[in-house]
Amino acid sequence: MTEVYDLHCHSTASDGALSPAELVQRAHQHGVTALALTDHDTMAGIAEAKATAIATGIRLIAGIELSASWQDKCFHIVGLGVDPAYAPLAQATNNLQKIRLERAEKIAGKLEKKRIPGALKAVKKAAGDGMITRTHFADFLLSQNHVSSQQEAFDRYLAKGKPAYVATVWAELELAVNWITGAGGIAVLAHPLRYKLTANWMKRLLTAFKDAGGQGIEVVTGRINTDEIKLAADYAARFQLAGSMGSDFHSQVNPWVELGRLASLPGNIKPVWELLG
Ligand code: AMP
Ligand code: MN
Ligand code: MN
Ligand code: MN
């Protein structure tokens, strides 16, 4: 049987709209046979996803999407095939939950200064036991009619340089990669074109990432055109990184991104799943 892979998506454990069980069911309905759940900075959804995957008959790969700092910029590193019980990674996620709560308090404070009260209570309620993300703030701003789309919430309030932006010190890239590889996982640079780096900076990033033990790069993602796939594939080939594919699905409300709806990996790229045990 040929597997249909989707190696990047989010549940209510971070900023996804579906519970881990609903997410696995939806992936199955959309023809995915091997799904990696990769919530922001947490593995809290993995157990539920795994149970549903067993019941549904699809393969669940335990994953995470770690926020990491390199050269004072934030990068996302996807870990695939991680052991959720590996203590240093589990401990890191606990710290990240605290860091995210403290950041949320500061973001809410900044929104209050802009005469937008009530954000902290709302995002805490929406996130529940999960990670509080800027997506929760975007949804709050949308629900209160301060903006007319999630994108506008980022563009006007939450993105870097905007009034409610709070700079965060994430783990250094090397440490984040070490947590993943220590947990038996494969470290994959997420959505490489979203960082808007020049070719020279991309070269420096990928060199540092490989030196740290990174082995993969996302070549096919949810919102990417043929030219962009080619560009990402060129980076994979040049730096001898395995290619990954994942939708980065967050919500069924967004018609542009769907679980398993992905272009195929270019034939000259080593698929990252060949590295998964
Ligand atoms: P956080 O990790 O809490 O800073 O939130 C990052 C998440 O916010 C990303 O994973 C995206 O889901 C979302 N996000 C970041 N930037 C944007 C943007 N410009 N437009 C829409 N969503 C964004
Ligand atoms: Mn997200
Ligand atoms: Mn990301
Ligand atoms: Mn993501």
mmCIF file of C-alpha atoms and ligand atoms in Angstrom:
data_model
loop_
_atom_site.group_PDB
_atom_site.id
_atom_site.type_symbol
_atom_site.label_atom_id
_atom_site.label_comp_id
_atom_site.label_asym_id
_atom_site.label_seq_id
_atom_site.Cartn_x
_atom_site.Cartn_y
_atom_site.Cartn_z
ATOM 1 C CA MET A 1 0.000 0.000 0.000
ATOM 2 C CA THR A 2 1.294 3.451 -0.767
ATOM 3 C CA GLU A 3 1.162 5.675 2.256
ATOM 4 C CA VAL A 4 -0.361 9.142 2.124
ATOM 5 C CA TYR A 5 1.671 11.324 4.458
ATOM 6 C CA ASP A 6 0.786 14.523 6.272
ATOM 7 C CA LEU A 7 3.585 15.332 8.696
ATOM 8 C CA HIS A 8 2.545 18.716 10.113
ATOM 9 C CA CYS A 9 -0.750 19.704 11.753
ATOM 10 C CA HIS A 10 -2.235 21.213 14.916
ATOM 11 C CA SER A 11 -4.908 20.244 17.425
ATOM 12 C CA THR A 12 -6.559 21.979 20.383
ATOM 13 C CA ALA A 13 -3.410 21.119 22.371
ATOM 14 C CA SER A 14 -2.041 24.265 20.688
ATOM 15 C CA ASP A 15 -3.727 26.511 18.117
ATOM 16 C CA GLY A 16 -5.738 23.959 16.152
ATOM 17 C CA ALA A 17 -9.530 23.968 16.075
ATOM 18 C CA LEU A 18 -10.045 20.197 16.284
ATOM 19 C CA SER A 19 -9.352 17.884 19.195
ATOM 20 C CA PRO A 20 -6.625 15.307 18.564
ATOM 21 C CA ALA A 21 -9.313 12.623 18.050
ATOM 22 C CA GLU A 22 -11.279 14.783 15.590
ATOM 23 C CA LEU A 23 -8.089 15.663 13.744
ATOM 24 C CA VAL A 24 -7.108 12.015 13.259
ATOM 25 C CA GLN A 25 -10.617 11.175 12.085
ATOM 26 C CA ARG A 26 -10.601 14.036 9.597
ATOM 27 C CA ALA A 27 -7.170 13.001 8.305
ATOM 28 C CA HIS A 28 -8.493 9.488 7.779
ATOM 29 C CA GLN A 29 -11.546 10.832 5.924
ATOM 30 C CA HIS A 30 -9.223 12.784 3.647
ATOM 31 C CA GLY A 31 -7.165 9.731 2.755
ATOM 32 C CA VAL A 32 -4.162 10.274 5.025
ATOM 33 C CA THR A 33 -2.609 6.970 6.114
ATOM 34 C CA ALA A 34 0.334 8.368 8.119
ATOM 35 C CA LEU A 35 -0.200 11.503 10.194
ATOM 36 C CA ALA A 36 2.214 13.412 12.427
ATOM 37 C CA LEU A 37 0.593 15.576 15.105
ATOM 38 C CA THR A 38 2.958 18.530 15.570
ATOM 39 C CA ASP A 39 1.461 20.968 18.065
ATOM 40 C CA HIS A 40 3.368 24.118 19.023
ATOM 41 C CA ASP A 41 5.733 23.318 21.906
ATOM 42 C CA THR A 42 3.625 20.482 23.316
ATOM 43 C CA MET A 43 3.029 16.733 23.000
ATOM 44 C CA ALA A 44 -0.095 16.828 25.166
ATOM 45 C CA GLY A 45 -2.340 15.711 22.291
ATOM 46 C CA ILE A 46 -0.288 12.685 21.282
ATOM 47 C CA ALA A 47 -1.869 10.075 23.580
ATOM 48 C CA GLU A 48 -5.415 10.887 22.434
ATOM 49 C CA ALA A 49 -4.332 11.031 18.789
ATOM 50 C CA LYS A 50 -2.567 7.692 19.089
ATOM 51 C CA ALA A 51 -5.600 5.996 20.625
ATOM 52 C CA THR A 52 -7.851 7.284 17.840
ATOM 53 C CA ALA A 53 -5.285 6.341 15.188
ATOM 54 C CA ILE A 54 -5.195 2.756 16.465
ATOM 55 C CA ALA A 55 -8.999 2.603 16.454
ATOM 56 C CA THR A 56 -9.141 4.145 12.958
ATOM 57 C CA GLY A 57 -6.309 2.107 11.468
ATOM 58 C CA ILE A 58 -3.986 4.935 10.503
ATOM 59 C CA ARG A 59 -0.371 5.433 11.481
ATOM 60 C CA LEU A 60 0.265 8.197 14.026
ATOM 61 C CA ILE A 61 3.739 9.657 14.249
ATOM 62 C CA ALA A 62 4.391 11.468 17.528
ATOM 63 C CA GLY A 63 5.567 14.975 16.697
ATOM 64 C CA ILE A 64 6.048 18.504 17.945
ATOM 65 C CA GLU A 65 6.695 21.925 16.392
ATOM 66 C CA LEU A 66 9.264 23.658 18.585
ATOM 67 C CA SER A 67 9.769 27.419 18.571
ATOM 68 C CA ALA A 68 13.504 28.127 18.434
ATOM 69 C CA SER A 69 15.733 31.201 18.356
ATOM 70 C CA TRP A 70 18.624 31.677 15.997
ATOM 71 C CA GLN A 71 20.303 35.023 15.382
ATOM 72 C CA ASP A 72 17.451 36.669 17.330
ATOM 73 C CA LYS A 73 14.801 35.385 14.951
ATOM 74 C CA CYS A 74 12.175 32.730 15.613
ATOM 75 C CA PHE A 75 12.243 29.512 13.597
ATOM 76 C CA HIS A 76 9.995 26.479 13.813
ATOM 77 C CA ILE A 77 11.563 23.051 14.087
ATOM 78 C CA VAL A 78 9.298 20.052 13.585
ATOM 79 C CA GLY A 79 10.293 16.906 15.461
ATOM 80 C CA LEU A 80 9.040 13.650 13.970
ATOM 81 C CA GLY A 81 8.984 10.308 15.795
ATOM 82 C CA VAL A 82 9.778 11.766 19.198
ATOM 83 C CA ASP A 83 9.338 9.831 22.442
ATOM 84 C CA PRO A 84 6.924 11.949 24.525
ATOM 85 C CA ALA A 85 8.391 10.419 27.680
ATOM 86 C CA TYR A 86 11.934 11.702 27.003
ATOM 87 C CA ALA A 87 12.473 13.829 30.106
ATOM 88 C CA PRO A 88 14.458 16.796 28.701
ATOM 89 C CA LEU A 89 11.879 17.393 25.970
ATOM 90 C CA ALA A 90 8.932 16.884 28.329
ATOM 91 C CA GLN A 91 10.565 19.302 30.789
ATOM 92 C CA ALA A 92 11.136 21.812 27.991
ATOM 93 C CA THR A 93 7.461 21.747 27.068
ATOM 94 C CA ASN A 94 6.531 22.438 30.691
ATOM 95 C CA ASN A 95 8.807 25.488 30.687
ATOM 96 C CA LEU A 96 7.416 26.606 27.344
ATOM 97 C CA GLN A 97 3.897 26.534 28.745
ATOM 98 C CA LYS A 98 5.026 28.964 31.464
ATOM 99 C CA ILE A 99 6.882 31.149 28.957
ATOM 100 C CA ARG A 100 3.768 31.266 26.778
ATOM 101 C CA LEU A 101 1.529 32.172 29.733
ATOM 102 C CA GLU A 102 3.873 34.998 30.764
ATOM 103 C CA ARG A 103 4.005 36.229 27.170
ATOM 104 C CA ALA A 104 0.193 36.111 27.012
ATOM 105 C CA GLU A 105 -0.026 38.303 30.133
ATOM 106 C CA LYS A 106 2.247 40.862 28.455
ATOM 107 C CA ILE A 107 0.368 40.754 25.145
ATOM 108 C CA ALA A 108 -2.916 41.266 27.014
ATOM 109 C CA GLY A 109 -1.350 44.218 28.880
ATOM 110 C CA LYS A 110 -0.358 45.820 25.612
ATOM 111 C CA LEU A 111 -3.845 45.293 24.181
ATOM 112 C CA GLU A 112 -5.317 46.899 27.294
ATOM 113 C CA LYS A 113 -3.189 49.975 26.616
ATOM 114 C CA LYS A 114 -4.878 50.045 23.209
ATOM 115 C CA ARG A 115 -8.217 50.010 25.063
ATOM 116 C CA ILE A 116 -8.876 46.360 24.310
ATOM 117 C CA PRO A 117 -9.631 44.710 27.674
ATOM 118 C CA GLY A 118 -10.414 41.089 28.472
ATOM 119 C CA ALA A 119 -7.903 39.347 26.215
ATOM 120 C CA LEU A 120 -6.124 37.304 28.895
ATOM 121 C CA LYS A 121 -9.286 35.779 30.279
ATOM 122 C CA ALA A 122 -10.519 34.967 26.787
ATOM 123 C CA VAL A 123 -7.330 33.328 25.508
ATOM 124 C CA LYS A 124 -6.915 31.321 28.720
ATOM 125 C CA LYS A 125 -10.435 30.023 28.330
ATOM 126 C CA ALA A 126 -9.947 29.235 24.634
ATOM 127 C CA ALA A 127 -6.613 27.479 25.158
ATOM 128 C CA GLY A 128 -7.853 25.450 28.131
ATOM 129 C CA ASP A 129 -5.042 23.121 29.231
ATOM 130 C CA GLY A 130 -3.246 23.695 25.931
ATOM 131 C CA MET A 131 -0.592 26.143 24.818
ATOM 132 C CA ILE A 132 -1.654 29.792 24.520
ATOM 133 C CA THR A 133 -0.616 31.082 21.096
ATOM 134 C CA ARG A 134 -0.964 34.315 19.182
ATOM 135 C CA THR A 135 -3.645 32.570 17.134
ATOM 136 C CA HIS A 136 -5.826 32.628 20.267
ATOM 137 C CA PHE A 137 -5.315 36.389 20.502
ATOM 138 C CA ALA A 138 -6.152 36.756 16.803
ATOM 139 C CA ASP A 139 -9.385 34.820 17.348
ATOM 140 C CA PHE A 140 -10.235 37.006 20.357
ATOM 141 C CA LEU A 141 -9.650 40.220 18.371
ATOM 142 C CA LEU A 142 -11.799 38.815 15.590
ATOM 143 C CA SER A 143 -14.610 37.812 17.959
ATOM 144 C CA GLN A 144 -14.647 41.333 19.430
ATOM 145 C CA ASN A 145 -14.781 42.887 15.941
ATOM 146 C CA HIS A 146 -11.482 44.716 16.372
ATOM 147 C CA VAL A 147 -10.376 43.118 13.102
ATOM 148 C CA SER A 148 -12.141 41.369 10.261
ATOM 149 C CA SER A 149 -9.733 38.460 9.802
ATOM 150 C CA GLN A 150 -7.020 36.530 11.644
ATOM 151 C CA GLN A 151 -4.509 37.930 9.191
ATOM 152 C CA GLU A 152 -5.555 41.490 10.014
ATOM 153 C CA ALA A 153 -5.086 40.731 13.733
ATOM 154 C CA PHE A 154 -1.460 39.823 13.018
ATOM 155 C CA ASP A 155 -0.931 42.712 10.632
ATOM 156 C CA ARG A 156 -2.364 45.334 13.004
ATOM 157 C CA TYR A 157 -1.550 44.031 16.479
ATOM 158 C CA LEU A 158 0.360 40.766 16.870
ATOM 159 C CA ALA A 159 3.143 40.597 14.290
ATOM 160 C CA LYS A 160 6.684 41.769 15.000
ATOM 161 C CA GLY A 161 6.806 45.570 15.188
ATOM 162 C CA LYS A 162 3.074 45.895 15.926
ATOM 163 C CA PRO A 163 1.631 47.334 19.178
ATOM 164 C CA ALA A 164 0.859 44.042 20.958
ATOM 165 C CA TYR A 165 3.990 42.177 19.870
ATOM 166 C CA VAL A 166 6.084 40.741 22.684
ATOM 167 C CA ALA A 167 9.587 39.503 21.904
ATOM 168 C CA THR A 168 10.178 36.046 23.316
ATOM 169 C CA VAL A 169 13.420 34.240 24.041
ATOM 170 C CA TRP A 170 12.920 30.705 22.767
ATOM 171 C CA ALA A 171 15.467 27.917 23.123
ATOM 172 C CA GLU A 172 18.492 28.246 20.883
ATOM 173 C CA LEU A 173 18.244 26.293 17.640
ATOM 174 C CA GLU A 174 20.942 23.827 18.661
ATOM 175 C CA LEU A 175 19.226 23.056 21.964
ATOM 176 C CA ALA A 176 15.833 22.601 20.302
ATOM 177 C CA VAL A 177 17.336 20.193 17.763
ATOM 178 C CA ASN A 178 19.081 18.328 20.595
ATOM 179 C CA TRP A 179 15.797 17.868 22.460
ATOM 180 C CA ILE A 180 14.284 16.317 19.347
ATOM 181 C CA THR A 181 17.179 14.033 18.442
ATOM 182 C CA GLY A 182 17.611 13.099 22.126
ATOM 183 C CA ALA A 183 13.964 12.017 22.081
ATOM 184 C CA GLY A 184 14.765 9.719 19.148
ATOM 185 C CA GLY A 185 13.168 12.070 16.620
ATOM 186 C CA ILE A 186 14.125 13.583 13.294
ATOM 187 C CA ALA A 187 14.476 17.396 13.303
ATOM 188 C CA VAL A 188 12.909 19.097 10.293
ATOM 189 C CA LEU A 189 13.055 22.817 9.486
ATOM 190 C CA ALA A 190 9.418 23.874 9.102
ATOM 191 C CA HIS A 191 8.141 26.019 6.196
ATOM 192 C CA PRO A 192 11.615 27.334 5.192
ATOM 193 C CA LEU A 193 10.308 30.002 2.820
ATOM 194 C CA ARG A 194 8.135 31.697 5.425
ATOM 195 C CA TYR A 195 11.121 33.305 7.132
ATOM 196 C CA LYS A 196 11.843 35.481 4.104
ATOM 197 C CA LEU A 197 15.597 34.974 4.350
ATOM 198 C CA THR A 198 18.030 35.925 1.612
ATOM 199 C CA ALA A 199 19.879 33.030 -0.036
ATOM 200 C CA ASN A 200 22.941 33.900 2.003
ATOM 201 C CA TRP A 201 21.077 33.840 5.327
ATOM 202 C CA MET A 202 19.332 30.617 4.332
ATOM 203 C CA LYS A 203 22.733 29.081 3.721
ATOM 204 C CA ARG A 204 23.912 30.153 7.177
ATOM 205 C CA LEU A 205 20.725 28.879 8.806
ATOM 206 C CA LEU A 206 20.852 25.497 7.077
ATOM 207 C CA THR A 207 24.539 25.097 7.900
ATOM 208 C CA ALA A 208 23.821 25.802 11.590
ATOM 209 C CA PHE A 209 20.784 23.503 11.493
ATOM 210 C CA LYS A 210 22.775 20.628 10.000
ATOM 211 C CA ASP A 211 25.663 21.172 12.416
ATOM 212 C CA ALA A 212 23.162 20.902 15.264
ATOM 213 C CA GLY A 213 21.912 17.539 13.931
ATOM 214 C CA GLY A 214 18.963 18.618 11.788
ATOM 215 C CA GLN A 215 18.145 16.087 9.074
ATOM 216 C CA GLY A 216 15.083 17.322 7.231
ATOM 217 C CA ILE A 217 13.398 20.303 5.642
ATOM 218 C CA GLU A 218 9.781 20.807 4.640
ATOM 219 C CA VAL A 219 9.624 20.814 0.864
ATOM 220 C CA VAL A 220 5.866 20.497 0.381
ATOM 221 C CA THR A 221 3.523 22.436 2.679
ATOM 222 C CA GLY A 222 -0.122 23.439 2.591
ATOM 223 C CA ARG A 223 0.084 26.834 0.913
ATOM 224 C CA ILE A 224 2.946 26.572 -1.526
ATOM 225 C CA ASN A 225 3.149 26.834 -5.306
ATOM 226 C CA THR A 226 5.228 24.864 -7.792
ATOM 227 C CA ASP A 227 8.033 27.432 -7.904
ATOM 228 C CA GLU A 228 8.261 27.467 -4.106
ATOM 229 C CA ILE A 229 8.379 23.658 -3.956
ATOM 230 C CA LYS A 230 11.241 23.764 -6.429
ATOM 231 C CA LEU A 231 13.089 26.341 -4.344
ATOM 232 C CA ALA A 232 12.649 24.331 -1.137
ATOM 233 C CA ALA A 233 13.672 21.143 -2.975
ATOM 234 C CA ASP A 234 16.827 22.891 -4.179
ATOM 235 C CA TYR A 235 17.732 23.683 -0.560
ATOM 236 C CA ALA A 236 17.062 20.048 0.419
ATOM 237 C CA ALA A 237 19.314 18.796 -2.371
ATOM 238 C CA ARG A 238 22.102 21.323 -1.789
ATOM 239 C CA PHE A 239 22.265 20.723 1.943
ATOM 240 C CA GLN A 240 21.547 16.990 1.737
ATOM 241 C CA LEU A 241 18.453 17.224 3.878
ATOM 242 C CA ALA A 242 15.553 14.792 3.629
ATOM 243 C CA GLY A 243 12.315 16.313 2.354
ATOM 244 C CA SER A 244 9.161 16.420 4.440
ATOM 245 C CA MET A 245 5.575 17.204 3.544
ATOM 246 C CA GLY A 246 2.835 18.496 5.802
ATOM 247 C CA SER A 247 -0.258 20.638 5.452
ATOM 248 C CA ASP A 248 0.197 22.735 8.641
ATOM 249 C CA PHE A 249 -3.554 22.285 9.020
ATOM 250 C CA HIS A 250 -5.071 24.370 11.838
ATOM 251 C CA SER A 251 -8.790 24.660 11.161
ATOM 252 C CA GLN A 252 -11.503 23.341 8.892
ATOM 253 C CA VAL A 253 -12.704 26.945 8.521
ATOM 254 C CA ASN A 254 -9.718 27.781 6.313
ATOM 255 C CA PRO A 255 -10.558 26.477 2.823
ATOM 256 C CA TRP A 256 -6.983 26.824 1.532
ATOM 257 C CA VAL A 257 -5.455 24.128 3.651
ATOM 258 C CA GLU A 258 -6.736 20.581 4.123
ATOM 259 C CA LEU A 259 -5.255 17.507 5.777
ATOM 260 C CA GLY A 260 -3.516 15.348 3.196
ATOM 261 C CA ARG A 261 -4.112 17.785 0.343
ATOM 262 C CA LEU A 262 -0.524 18.161 -0.770
ATOM 263 C CA ALA A 263 1.573 18.100 -3.918
ATOM 264 C CA SER A 264 3.953 15.162 -4.202
ATOM 265 C CA LEU A 265 7.549 15.289 -3.105
ATOM 266 C CA PRO A 266 9.938 15.891 -6.033
ATOM 267 C CA GLY A 267 11.514 12.587 -7.097
ATOM 268 C CA ASN A 268 15.112 13.633 -6.513
ATOM 269 C CA ILE A 269 14.516 14.328 -2.814
ATOM 270 C CA LYS A 270 15.045 11.688 -0.127
ATOM 271 C CA PRO A 271 11.723 11.366 1.723
ATOM 272 C CA VAL A 272 11.983 12.045 5.450
ATOM 273 C CA TRP A 273 9.800 9.013 6.238
ATOM 274 C CA GLU A 274 12.677 6.776 5.149
ATOM 275 C CA LEU A 275 14.441 8.028 8.279
ATOM 276 C CA LEU A 276 11.509 7.220 10.590
ATOM 277 C CA GLY A 277 11.766 3.896 12.391
HETATM 278 P P1 AMP B 1 3.002 31.820 18.417
HETATM 279 O O1 AMP B 1 3.811 30.557 18.300
HETATM 280 O O2 AMP B 1 2.116 31.826 19.608
HETATM 281 O O3 AMP B 1 3.830 33.050 18.267
HETATM 282 O O4 AMP B 1 1.989 31.802 17.221
HETATM 283 C C1 AMP B 1 2.444 31.470 15.978
HETATM 284 C C2 AMP B 1 1.257 30.988 15.181
HETATM 285 O O5 AMP B 1 0.484 32.092 14.801
HETATM 286 C C3 AMP B 1 1.725 30.368 13.884
HETATM 287 O O6 AMP B 1 1.937 28.998 14.038
HETATM 288 C C4 AMP B 1 0.570 30.611 12.986
HETATM 289 O O7 AMP B 1 -0.412 29.639 13.200
HETATM 290 C C5 AMP B 1 0.056 31.940 13.474
HETATM 291 N N1 AMP B 1 0.611 33.073 12.716
HETATM 292 C C6 AMP B 1 1.815 33.652 12.838
HETATM 293 N N2 AMP B 1 1.949 34.700 12.008
HETATM 294 C C7 AMP B 1 0.783 34.777 11.354
HETATM 295 C C8 AMP B 1 0.285 35.651 10.365
HETATM 296 N N3 AMP B 1 1.006 36.672 9.868
HETATM 297 N N4 AMP B 1 -0.967 35.430 9.916
HETATM 298 C C9 AMP B 1 -1.714 34.433 10.405
HETATM 299 N N5 AMP B 1 -1.293 33.573 11.333
HETATM 300 C C10 AMP B 1 -0.066 33.747 11.798
HETATM 301 MN MN MN B 2 0.041 27.755 14.503
HETATM 302 MN MN MN B 3 5.103 27.045 12.094
HETATM 303 MN MN MN B 4 2.583 24.609 12.286
#
